[in-house]
Coordinates of C-alpha atoms in Angstrom, one line a residue:
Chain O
X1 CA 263.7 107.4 99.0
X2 CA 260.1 106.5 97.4
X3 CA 259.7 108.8 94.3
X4 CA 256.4 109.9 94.8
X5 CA 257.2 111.6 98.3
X6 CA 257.1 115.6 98.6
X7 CA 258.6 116.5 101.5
X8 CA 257.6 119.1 103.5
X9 CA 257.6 122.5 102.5
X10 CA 257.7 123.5 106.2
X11 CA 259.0 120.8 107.9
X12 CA 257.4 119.5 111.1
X13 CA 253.9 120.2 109.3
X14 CA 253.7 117.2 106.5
X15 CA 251.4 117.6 103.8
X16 CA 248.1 115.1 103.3
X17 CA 249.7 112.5 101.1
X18 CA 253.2 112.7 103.2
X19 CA 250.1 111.8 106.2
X20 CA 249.8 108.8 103.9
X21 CA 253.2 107.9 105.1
X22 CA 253.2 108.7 108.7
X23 CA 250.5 106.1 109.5
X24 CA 253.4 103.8 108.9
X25 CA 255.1 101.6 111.8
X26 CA 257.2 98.7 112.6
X27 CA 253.9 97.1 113.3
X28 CA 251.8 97.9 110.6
X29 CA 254.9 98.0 107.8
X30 CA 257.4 94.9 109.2
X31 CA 254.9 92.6 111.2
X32 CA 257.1 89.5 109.3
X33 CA 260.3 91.5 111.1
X34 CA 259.4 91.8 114.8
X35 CA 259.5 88.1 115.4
X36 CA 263.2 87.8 114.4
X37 CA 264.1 90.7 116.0
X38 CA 262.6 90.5 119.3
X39 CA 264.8 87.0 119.0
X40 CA 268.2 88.8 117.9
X41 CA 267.5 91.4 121.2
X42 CA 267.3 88.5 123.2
X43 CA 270.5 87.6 121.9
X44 CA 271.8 91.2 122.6
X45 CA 270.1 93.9 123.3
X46 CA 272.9 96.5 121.6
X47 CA 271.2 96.0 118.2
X48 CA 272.0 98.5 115.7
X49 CA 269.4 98.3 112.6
X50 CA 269.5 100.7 109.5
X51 CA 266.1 101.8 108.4
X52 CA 266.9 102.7 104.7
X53 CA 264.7 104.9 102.5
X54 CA 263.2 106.0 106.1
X55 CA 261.5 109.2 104.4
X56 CA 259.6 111.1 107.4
X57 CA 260.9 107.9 110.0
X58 CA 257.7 106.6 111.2
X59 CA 259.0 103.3 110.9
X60 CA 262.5 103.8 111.6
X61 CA 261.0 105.4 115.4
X62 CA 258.9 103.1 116.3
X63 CA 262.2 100.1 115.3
X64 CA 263.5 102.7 118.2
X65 CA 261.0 101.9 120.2
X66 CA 261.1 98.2 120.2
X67 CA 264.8 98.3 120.5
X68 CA 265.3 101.1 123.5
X69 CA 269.4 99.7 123.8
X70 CA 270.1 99.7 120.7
X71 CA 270.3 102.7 118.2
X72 CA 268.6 103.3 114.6
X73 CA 270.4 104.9 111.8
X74 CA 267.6 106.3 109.3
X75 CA 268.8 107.2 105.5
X76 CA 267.1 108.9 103.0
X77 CA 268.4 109.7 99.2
X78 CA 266.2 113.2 100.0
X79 CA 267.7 115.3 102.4
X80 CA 264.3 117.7 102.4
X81 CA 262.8 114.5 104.1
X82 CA 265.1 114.5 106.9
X83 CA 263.3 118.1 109.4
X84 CA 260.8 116.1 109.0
X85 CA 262.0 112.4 110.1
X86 CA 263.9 114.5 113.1
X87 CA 260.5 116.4 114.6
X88 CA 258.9 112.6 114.5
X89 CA 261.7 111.2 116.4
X90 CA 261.6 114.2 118.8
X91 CA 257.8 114.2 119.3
X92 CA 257.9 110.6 119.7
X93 CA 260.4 111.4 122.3
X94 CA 262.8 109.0 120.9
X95 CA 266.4 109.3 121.9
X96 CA 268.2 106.4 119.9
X97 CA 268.0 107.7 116.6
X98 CA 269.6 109.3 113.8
X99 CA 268.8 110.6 110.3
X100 CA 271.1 111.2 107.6
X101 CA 271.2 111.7 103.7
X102 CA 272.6 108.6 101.3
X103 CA 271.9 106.5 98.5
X104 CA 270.8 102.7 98.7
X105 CA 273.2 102.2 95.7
X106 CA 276.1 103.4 98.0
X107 CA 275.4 103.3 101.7
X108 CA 277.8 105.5 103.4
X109 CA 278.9 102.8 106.2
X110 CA 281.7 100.1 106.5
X111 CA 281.1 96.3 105.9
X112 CA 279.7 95.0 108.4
X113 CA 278.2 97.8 110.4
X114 CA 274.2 96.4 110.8
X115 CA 273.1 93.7 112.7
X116 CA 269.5 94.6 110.6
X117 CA 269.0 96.6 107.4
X118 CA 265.9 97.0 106.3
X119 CA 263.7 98.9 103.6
X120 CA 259.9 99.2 103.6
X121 CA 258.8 100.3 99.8
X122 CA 261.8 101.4 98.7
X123 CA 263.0 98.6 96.2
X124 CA 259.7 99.3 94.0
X125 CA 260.9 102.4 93.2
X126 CA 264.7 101.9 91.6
X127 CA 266.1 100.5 88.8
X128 CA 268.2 97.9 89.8
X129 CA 266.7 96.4 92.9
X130 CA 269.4 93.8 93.7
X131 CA 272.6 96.3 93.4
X132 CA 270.4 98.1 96.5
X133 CA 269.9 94.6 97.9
X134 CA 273.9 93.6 97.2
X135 CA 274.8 96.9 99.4
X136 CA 272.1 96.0 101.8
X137 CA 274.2 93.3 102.3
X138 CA 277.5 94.7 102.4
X139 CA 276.3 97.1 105.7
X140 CA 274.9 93.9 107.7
X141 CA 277.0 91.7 110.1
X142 CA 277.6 88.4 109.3
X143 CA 274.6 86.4 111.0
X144 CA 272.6 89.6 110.8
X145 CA 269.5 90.3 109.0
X146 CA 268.8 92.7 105.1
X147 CA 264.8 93.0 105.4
X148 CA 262.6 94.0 102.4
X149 CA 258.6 94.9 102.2
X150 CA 257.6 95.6 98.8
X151 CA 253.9 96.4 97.2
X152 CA 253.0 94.2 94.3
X153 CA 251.0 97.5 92.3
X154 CA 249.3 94.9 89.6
X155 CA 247.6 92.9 92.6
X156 CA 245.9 96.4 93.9
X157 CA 241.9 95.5 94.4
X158 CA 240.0 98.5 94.2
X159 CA 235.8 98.3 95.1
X160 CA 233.9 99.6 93.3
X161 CA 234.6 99.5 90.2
X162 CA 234.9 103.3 89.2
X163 CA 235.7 103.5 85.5
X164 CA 238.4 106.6 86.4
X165 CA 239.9 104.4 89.4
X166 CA 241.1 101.8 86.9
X167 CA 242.4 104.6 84.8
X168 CA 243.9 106.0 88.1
X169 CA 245.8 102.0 88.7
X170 CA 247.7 102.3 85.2
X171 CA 248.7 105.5 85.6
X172 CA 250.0 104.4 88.7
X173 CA 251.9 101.6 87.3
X174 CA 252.8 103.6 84.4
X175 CA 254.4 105.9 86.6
X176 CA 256.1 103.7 88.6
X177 CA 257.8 101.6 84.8
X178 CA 258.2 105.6 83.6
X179 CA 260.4 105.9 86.6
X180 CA 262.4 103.0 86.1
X181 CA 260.1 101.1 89.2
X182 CA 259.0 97.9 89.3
X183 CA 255.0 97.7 89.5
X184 CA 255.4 93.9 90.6
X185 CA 258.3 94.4 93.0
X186 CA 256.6 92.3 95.6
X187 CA 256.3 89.1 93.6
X188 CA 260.2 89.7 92.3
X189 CA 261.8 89.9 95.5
X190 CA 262.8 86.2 96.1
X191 CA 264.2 86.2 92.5
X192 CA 266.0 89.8 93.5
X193 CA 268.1 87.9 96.6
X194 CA 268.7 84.8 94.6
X195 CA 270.0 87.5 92.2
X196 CA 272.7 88.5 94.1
X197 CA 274.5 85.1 95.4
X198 CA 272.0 84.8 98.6
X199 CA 270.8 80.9 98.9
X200 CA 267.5 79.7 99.2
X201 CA 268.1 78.9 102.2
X202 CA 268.7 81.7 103.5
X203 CA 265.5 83.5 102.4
X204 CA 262.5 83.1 104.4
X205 CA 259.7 84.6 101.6
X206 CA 256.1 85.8 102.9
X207 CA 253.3 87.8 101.7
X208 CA 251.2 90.3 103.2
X209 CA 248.6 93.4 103.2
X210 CA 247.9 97.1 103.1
X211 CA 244.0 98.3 102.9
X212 CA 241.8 101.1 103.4
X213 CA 238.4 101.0 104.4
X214 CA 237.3 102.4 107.9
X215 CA 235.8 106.0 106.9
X216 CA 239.0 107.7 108.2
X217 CA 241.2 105.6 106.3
X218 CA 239.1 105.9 103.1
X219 CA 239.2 110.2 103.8
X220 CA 242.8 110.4 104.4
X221 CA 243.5 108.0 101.5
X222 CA 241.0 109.7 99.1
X223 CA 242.9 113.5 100.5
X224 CA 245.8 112.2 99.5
X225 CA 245.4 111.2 96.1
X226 CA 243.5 113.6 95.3
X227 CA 246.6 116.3 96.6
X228 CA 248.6 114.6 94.5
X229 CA 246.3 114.4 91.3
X230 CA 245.5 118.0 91.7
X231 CA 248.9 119.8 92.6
X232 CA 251.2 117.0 93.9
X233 CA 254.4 115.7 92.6
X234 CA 252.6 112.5 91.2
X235 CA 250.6 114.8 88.6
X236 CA 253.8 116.5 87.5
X237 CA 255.2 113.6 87.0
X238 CA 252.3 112.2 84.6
X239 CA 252.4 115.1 82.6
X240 CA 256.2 115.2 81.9
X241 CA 255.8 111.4 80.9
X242 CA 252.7 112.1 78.9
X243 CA 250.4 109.4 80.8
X244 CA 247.6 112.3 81.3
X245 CA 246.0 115.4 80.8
X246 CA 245.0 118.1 83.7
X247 CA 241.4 117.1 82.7
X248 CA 241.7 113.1 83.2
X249 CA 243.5 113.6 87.0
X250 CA 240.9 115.9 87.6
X251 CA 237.8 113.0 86.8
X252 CA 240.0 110.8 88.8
X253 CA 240.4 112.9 91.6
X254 CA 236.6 113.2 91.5
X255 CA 236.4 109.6 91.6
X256 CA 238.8 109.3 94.7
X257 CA 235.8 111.5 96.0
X258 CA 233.2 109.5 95.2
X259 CA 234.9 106.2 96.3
X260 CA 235.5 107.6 99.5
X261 CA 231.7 108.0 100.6
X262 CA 231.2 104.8 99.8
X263 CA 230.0 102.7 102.9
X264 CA 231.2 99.3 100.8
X265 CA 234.7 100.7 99.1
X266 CA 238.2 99.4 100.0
X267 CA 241.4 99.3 98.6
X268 CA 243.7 96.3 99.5
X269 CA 247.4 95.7 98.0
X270 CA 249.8 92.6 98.4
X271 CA 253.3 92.9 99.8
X272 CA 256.2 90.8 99.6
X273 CA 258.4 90.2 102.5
X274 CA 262.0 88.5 102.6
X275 CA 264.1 88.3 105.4
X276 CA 267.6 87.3 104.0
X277 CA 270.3 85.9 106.8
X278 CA 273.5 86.9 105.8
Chain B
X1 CA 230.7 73.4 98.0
X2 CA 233.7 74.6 95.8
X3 CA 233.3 73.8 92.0
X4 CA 236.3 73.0 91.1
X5 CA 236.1 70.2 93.5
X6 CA 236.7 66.6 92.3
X7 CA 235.4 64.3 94.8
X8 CA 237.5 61.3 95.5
X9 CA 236.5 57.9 93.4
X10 CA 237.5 55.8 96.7
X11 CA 236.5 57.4 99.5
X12 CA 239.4 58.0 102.5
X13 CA 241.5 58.4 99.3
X14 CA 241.6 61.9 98.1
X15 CA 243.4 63.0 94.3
X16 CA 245.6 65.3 93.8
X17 CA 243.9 68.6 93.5
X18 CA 241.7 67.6 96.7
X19 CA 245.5 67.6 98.5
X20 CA 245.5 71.0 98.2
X21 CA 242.3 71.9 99.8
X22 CA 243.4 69.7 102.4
X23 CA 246.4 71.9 104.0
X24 CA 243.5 73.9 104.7
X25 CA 242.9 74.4 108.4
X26 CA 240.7 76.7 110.6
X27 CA 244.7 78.3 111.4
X28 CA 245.6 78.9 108.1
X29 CA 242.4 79.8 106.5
X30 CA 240.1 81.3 109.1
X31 CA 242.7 83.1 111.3
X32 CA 240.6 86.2 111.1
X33 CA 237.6 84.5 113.1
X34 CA 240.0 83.0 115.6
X35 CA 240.3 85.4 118.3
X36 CA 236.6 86.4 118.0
X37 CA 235.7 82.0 118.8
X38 CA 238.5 82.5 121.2
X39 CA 236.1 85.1 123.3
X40 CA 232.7 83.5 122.3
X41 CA 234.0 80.3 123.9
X42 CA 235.4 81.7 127.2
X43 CA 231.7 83.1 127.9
X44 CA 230.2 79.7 126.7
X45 CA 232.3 76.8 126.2
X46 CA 229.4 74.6 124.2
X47 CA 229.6 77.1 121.0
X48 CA 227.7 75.4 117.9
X49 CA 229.4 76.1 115.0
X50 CA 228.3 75.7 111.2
X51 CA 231.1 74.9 108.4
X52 CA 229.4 76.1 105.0
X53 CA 230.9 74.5 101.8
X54 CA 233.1 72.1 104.0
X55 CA 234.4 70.3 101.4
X56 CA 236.5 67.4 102.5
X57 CA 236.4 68.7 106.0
X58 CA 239.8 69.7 107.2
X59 CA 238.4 73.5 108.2
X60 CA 235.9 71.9 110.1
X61 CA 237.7 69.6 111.6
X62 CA 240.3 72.0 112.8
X63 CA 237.1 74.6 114.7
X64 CA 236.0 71.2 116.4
X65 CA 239.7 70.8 117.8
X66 CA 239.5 73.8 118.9
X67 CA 235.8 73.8 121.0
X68 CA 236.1 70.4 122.3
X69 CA 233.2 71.3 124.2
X70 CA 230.9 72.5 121.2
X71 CA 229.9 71.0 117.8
X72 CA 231.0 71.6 114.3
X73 CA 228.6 70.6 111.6
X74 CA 230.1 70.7 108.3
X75 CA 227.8 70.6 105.2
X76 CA 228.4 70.6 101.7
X77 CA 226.3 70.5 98.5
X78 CA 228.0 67.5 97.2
X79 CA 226.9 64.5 98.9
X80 CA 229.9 62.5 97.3
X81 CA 232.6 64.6 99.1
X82 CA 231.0 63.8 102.4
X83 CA 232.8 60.4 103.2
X84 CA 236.3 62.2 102.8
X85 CA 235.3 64.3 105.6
X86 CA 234.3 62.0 107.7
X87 CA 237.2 59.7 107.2
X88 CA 239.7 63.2 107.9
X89 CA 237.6 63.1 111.1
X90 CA 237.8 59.9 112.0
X91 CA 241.8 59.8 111.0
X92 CA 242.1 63.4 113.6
X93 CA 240.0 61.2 116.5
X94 CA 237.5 64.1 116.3
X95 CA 233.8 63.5 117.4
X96 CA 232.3 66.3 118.3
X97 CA 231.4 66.6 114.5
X98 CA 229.0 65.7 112.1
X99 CA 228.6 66.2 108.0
X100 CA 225.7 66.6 106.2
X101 CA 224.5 67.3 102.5
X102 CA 222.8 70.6 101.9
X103 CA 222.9 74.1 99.6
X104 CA 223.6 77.4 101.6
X105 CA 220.9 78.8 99.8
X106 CA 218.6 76.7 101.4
X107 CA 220.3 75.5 104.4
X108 CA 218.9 72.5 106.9
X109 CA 218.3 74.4 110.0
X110 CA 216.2 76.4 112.0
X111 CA 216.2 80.3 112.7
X112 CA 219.1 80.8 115.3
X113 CA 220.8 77.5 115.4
X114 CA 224.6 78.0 115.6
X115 CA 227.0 80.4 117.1
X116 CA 229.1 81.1 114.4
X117 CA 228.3 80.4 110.7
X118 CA 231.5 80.4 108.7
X119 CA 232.4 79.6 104.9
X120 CA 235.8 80.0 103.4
X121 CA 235.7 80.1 99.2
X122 CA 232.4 79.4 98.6
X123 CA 230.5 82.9 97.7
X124 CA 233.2 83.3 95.1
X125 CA 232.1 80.4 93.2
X126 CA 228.3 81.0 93.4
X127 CA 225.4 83.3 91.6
X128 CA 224.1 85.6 94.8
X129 CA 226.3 85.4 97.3
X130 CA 224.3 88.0 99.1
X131 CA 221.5 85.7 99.3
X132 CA 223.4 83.3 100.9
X133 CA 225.4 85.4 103.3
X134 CA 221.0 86.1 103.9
X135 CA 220.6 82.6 104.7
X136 CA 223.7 82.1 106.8
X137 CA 222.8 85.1 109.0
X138 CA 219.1 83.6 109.2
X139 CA 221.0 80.0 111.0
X140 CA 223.1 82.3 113.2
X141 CA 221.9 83.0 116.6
X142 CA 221.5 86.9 118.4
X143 CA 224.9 88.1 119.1
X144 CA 226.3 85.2 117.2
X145 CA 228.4 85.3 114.1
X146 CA 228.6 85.1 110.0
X147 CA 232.1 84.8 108.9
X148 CA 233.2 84.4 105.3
X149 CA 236.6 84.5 103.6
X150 CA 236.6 84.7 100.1
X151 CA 239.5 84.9 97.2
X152 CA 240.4 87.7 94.9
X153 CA 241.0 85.7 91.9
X154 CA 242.0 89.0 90.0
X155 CA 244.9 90.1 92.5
X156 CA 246.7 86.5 91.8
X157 CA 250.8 87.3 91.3
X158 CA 252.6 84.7 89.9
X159 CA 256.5 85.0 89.0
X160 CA 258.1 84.2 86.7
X161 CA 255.8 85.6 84.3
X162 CA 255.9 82.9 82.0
X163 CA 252.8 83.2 79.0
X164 CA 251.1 80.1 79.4
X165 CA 250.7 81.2 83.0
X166 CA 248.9 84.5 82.3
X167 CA 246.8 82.6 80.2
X168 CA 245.7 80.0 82.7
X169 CA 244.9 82.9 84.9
X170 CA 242.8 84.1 82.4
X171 CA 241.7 80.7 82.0
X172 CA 240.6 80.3 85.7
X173 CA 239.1 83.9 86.1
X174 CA 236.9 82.7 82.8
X175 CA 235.5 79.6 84.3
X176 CA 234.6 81.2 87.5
X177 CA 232.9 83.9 85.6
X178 CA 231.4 81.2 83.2
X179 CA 230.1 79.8 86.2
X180 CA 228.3 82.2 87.4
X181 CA 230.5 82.9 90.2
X182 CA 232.8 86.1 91.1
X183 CA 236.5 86.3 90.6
X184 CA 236.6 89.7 92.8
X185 CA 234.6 88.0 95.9
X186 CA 237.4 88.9 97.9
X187 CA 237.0 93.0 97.4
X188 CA 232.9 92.7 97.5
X189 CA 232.3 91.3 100.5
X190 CA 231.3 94.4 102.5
X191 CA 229.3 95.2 99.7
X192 CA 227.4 92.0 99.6
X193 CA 226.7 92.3 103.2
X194 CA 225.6 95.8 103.5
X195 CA 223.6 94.8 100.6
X196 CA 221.5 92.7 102.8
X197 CA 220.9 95.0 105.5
X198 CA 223.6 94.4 107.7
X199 CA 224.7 97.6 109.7
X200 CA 228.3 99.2 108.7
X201 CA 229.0 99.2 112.4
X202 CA 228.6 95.4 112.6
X203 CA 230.9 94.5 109.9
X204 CA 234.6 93.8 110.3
X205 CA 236.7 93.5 107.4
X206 CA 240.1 92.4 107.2
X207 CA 242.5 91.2 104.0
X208 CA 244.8 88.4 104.1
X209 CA 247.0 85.9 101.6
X210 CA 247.4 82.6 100.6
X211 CA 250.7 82.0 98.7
X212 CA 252.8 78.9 97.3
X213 CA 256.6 79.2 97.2
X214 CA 258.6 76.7 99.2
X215 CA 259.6 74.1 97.0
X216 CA 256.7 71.5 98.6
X217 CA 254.4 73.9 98.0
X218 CA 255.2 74.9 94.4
X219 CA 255.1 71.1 93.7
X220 CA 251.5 70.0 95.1
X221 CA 249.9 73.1 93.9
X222 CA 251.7 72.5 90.1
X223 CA 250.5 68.7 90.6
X224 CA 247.2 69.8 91.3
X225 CA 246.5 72.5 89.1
X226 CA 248.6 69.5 85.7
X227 CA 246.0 67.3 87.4
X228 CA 243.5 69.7 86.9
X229 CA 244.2 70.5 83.0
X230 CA 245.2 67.2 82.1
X231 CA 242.0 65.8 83.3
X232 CA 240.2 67.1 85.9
X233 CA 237.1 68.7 86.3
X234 CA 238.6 72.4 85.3
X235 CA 239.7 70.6 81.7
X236 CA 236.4 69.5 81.7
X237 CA 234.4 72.9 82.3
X238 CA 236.4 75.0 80.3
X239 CA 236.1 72.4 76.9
X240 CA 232.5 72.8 77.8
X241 CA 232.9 76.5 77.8
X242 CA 234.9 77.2 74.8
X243 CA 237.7 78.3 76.8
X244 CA 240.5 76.5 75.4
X245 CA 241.7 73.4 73.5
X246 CA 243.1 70.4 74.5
X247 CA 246.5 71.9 73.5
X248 CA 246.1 75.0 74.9
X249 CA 245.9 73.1 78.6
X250 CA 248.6 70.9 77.8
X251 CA 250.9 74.1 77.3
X252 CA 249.9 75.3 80.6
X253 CA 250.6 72.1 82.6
X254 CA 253.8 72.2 81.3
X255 CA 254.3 75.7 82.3
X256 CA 253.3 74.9 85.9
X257 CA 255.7 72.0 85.9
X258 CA 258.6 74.3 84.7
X259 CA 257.1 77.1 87.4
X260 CA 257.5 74.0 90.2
X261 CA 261.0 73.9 89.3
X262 CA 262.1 77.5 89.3
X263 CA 264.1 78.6 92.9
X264 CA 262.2 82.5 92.5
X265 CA 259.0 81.2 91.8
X266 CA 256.4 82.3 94.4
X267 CA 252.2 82.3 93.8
X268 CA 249.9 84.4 95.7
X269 CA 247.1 85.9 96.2
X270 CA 244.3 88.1 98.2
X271 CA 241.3 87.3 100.2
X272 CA 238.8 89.5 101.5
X273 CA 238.0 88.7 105.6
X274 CA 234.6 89.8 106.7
X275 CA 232.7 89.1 110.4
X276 CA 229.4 90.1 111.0
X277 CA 228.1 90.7 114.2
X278 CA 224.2 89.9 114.1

């Protein structure tokens, strides 16, 4: 589902930015989740919970995981994605779990079918947000749970203060508004849900964080950025919308270098979180 | 300690803007430290514990709850703030406290006096922060801790993106900078530390948020913040500055009041986390 995600060429063997995405769990992605679903399991332990936008299912396994009697339907608008979401599930040794290939905007399951439905960056990257919300919806049980975790791109903190990393933040943003995306997703969700009918009271809203700083986090970020600068989807993309030349994504990528031998440099982002109670 | 802090005229009796310093606790706004004091104090339950730029004391007050059996001493560079955070500890019952003028440049206390050394928003608002993360590491015992949490004034989201708001956030980002402080603390804290010798492998650094979006919340912090521009010290500093006219501030309050009204609207924002093992 996310834009900037090339799948495999062979799958079972991701490429460095798709590692980007694998370090992604339940834990790490939908901390402001867990809570309410280790409650609903209580409640019953046959949960079924739609992972949407799943792309290589790191998430959508370890959801699995944390609900062994229940079952996890991943969905991805790329089917190329989906080898790839299948050897994680296998490897992980997860049984409980399925992958298939839809659109947000029309979720190919009958009203009612989720007792959770979730996304994890997916919103940021379409063009009406609150249709995908609306059919979020739709799929969930009445007293179930739609789930959302957006990034917020403009509140990105980047240290230091490499001339070629802020050019590297508006092309990022410019990217994402080229594509139709919304840079400030996080910050818009609440208005998103109230968008679509949901009350206030049925949104709990929170914020949280994604950063990179240990030295393997810095590498792996900094290899992956600099794939995509150099040959990845995210530099074909910036040339067909004009927001570059080979030459700037090259100084960038050099930046990404630098930045990542830096002993002081991070990277932290905001997310926004709502949990919507249908 | 913080300079946009308006002591209160009667003492016990703090304004609005002071209200919202005081929802801070050591729970909300030191949770990164928490499980660290939470090991210090099962090997030694008598921890001493140093509050830097207490302000009007609820931080402090909240550590002394929680190491009934140690001693919290708060201290602040404003004398006048002082006897609102002794009457917050008086109001809480707690005793195992004490307050005390002083700058965290030059702070009051011998080599190795506490176990922990903590601030939370002070370094942002002050000339060499590394100088007094120096001086707090000097007061911190062998094997103790330095703890600091510090915002990221430049990854603030606000929505709805109403004009006057961007402006005040230039507005606020100015004065801070005007100031001599640091609107990106939040990202520079490794930096600052590593810039006074402390090792890479005794640093921890985390990220975090603060955020305003319940409809309480939206309406102290827009009470505050109208306070603030309609006559507070911020009004006060940025005429001083040349940041704005009269007008200009008036158009902003108004904006926050219609922000305080809005069901979607949500504020928030970063904060860099670091602990440093000495």
């Amino acid at each position: 589902m996310e834009k900037d995600q090339t799948p495999s060429e062979k799958p079972g063997h991701p490429p460095v930015q798709a590692i980007l995405h694998e370090v992604r769990t339940a834990e790490n992605s939908a901390a402001y989740l867990l809570p309410k679903l280790q409650s609903m399991k209580e409640f019953t332990s046959h949960l079924k919970l739609l992972d949407v936008g799943a792309g290589s299912g790191t998430i959508s396994v370890s959801f699995a995981k944390l609900i062994p009697d229940g079952h996890v339907t991943g969905i991805d608008l790329n089917p190329n994605i989906l080898p790839r979401a299948r050897a994680v599930a296998e490897k992980a040794g997860v049984k409980n779990i399925e992958f298939q290939q839809g659109s947000v905007y029309k979720l190919p399951f009958a009203d009612e079918t989720f007792d959770v439905t979730c996304c994890h960056q997916v919103l940021i990257h379409i063009g009406t947000p609150w249709d995908a919300l609306h059919e979020m919806l739709r799929v969930t049980k009445r007293g179930g749970i739609v789930a959302a975790r957006e990034g917020d791109y403009e509140t990105e903190g980047i240290w230091p203060e490499l001339p070629e990393l802020g050019k590297f933040h508006k092309l990022m943003a410019g990217l994402m508004s080229a594509g139709g995306g919304t840079p400030t997703a996080g910050r818009q969700l609440l208005s998103w849900a109230l968008k679509v009918g949901v009350e206030q009271s049925q949104i709990t809203l929170s914020y949280s964080t994604s950063s990179y700083h240990t030295p393997s986090e810095r590498k792996l970020c900094s290899q992956g950025l600099c794939d995509q600068l150099r040959g990845g989807s995210l530099r074909e993309k910036a040339l067909k919308f004009g927001l570059g030349t080979e030459n700037d994504f090259e100084e960038m990528a050099k930046a990404w270098e630098e930045w990542a031998k830096r002993d002081d440099a991070s990277l932290a982002m905001l997310h926004g979180e709502i949990l919507v109670q249908k």
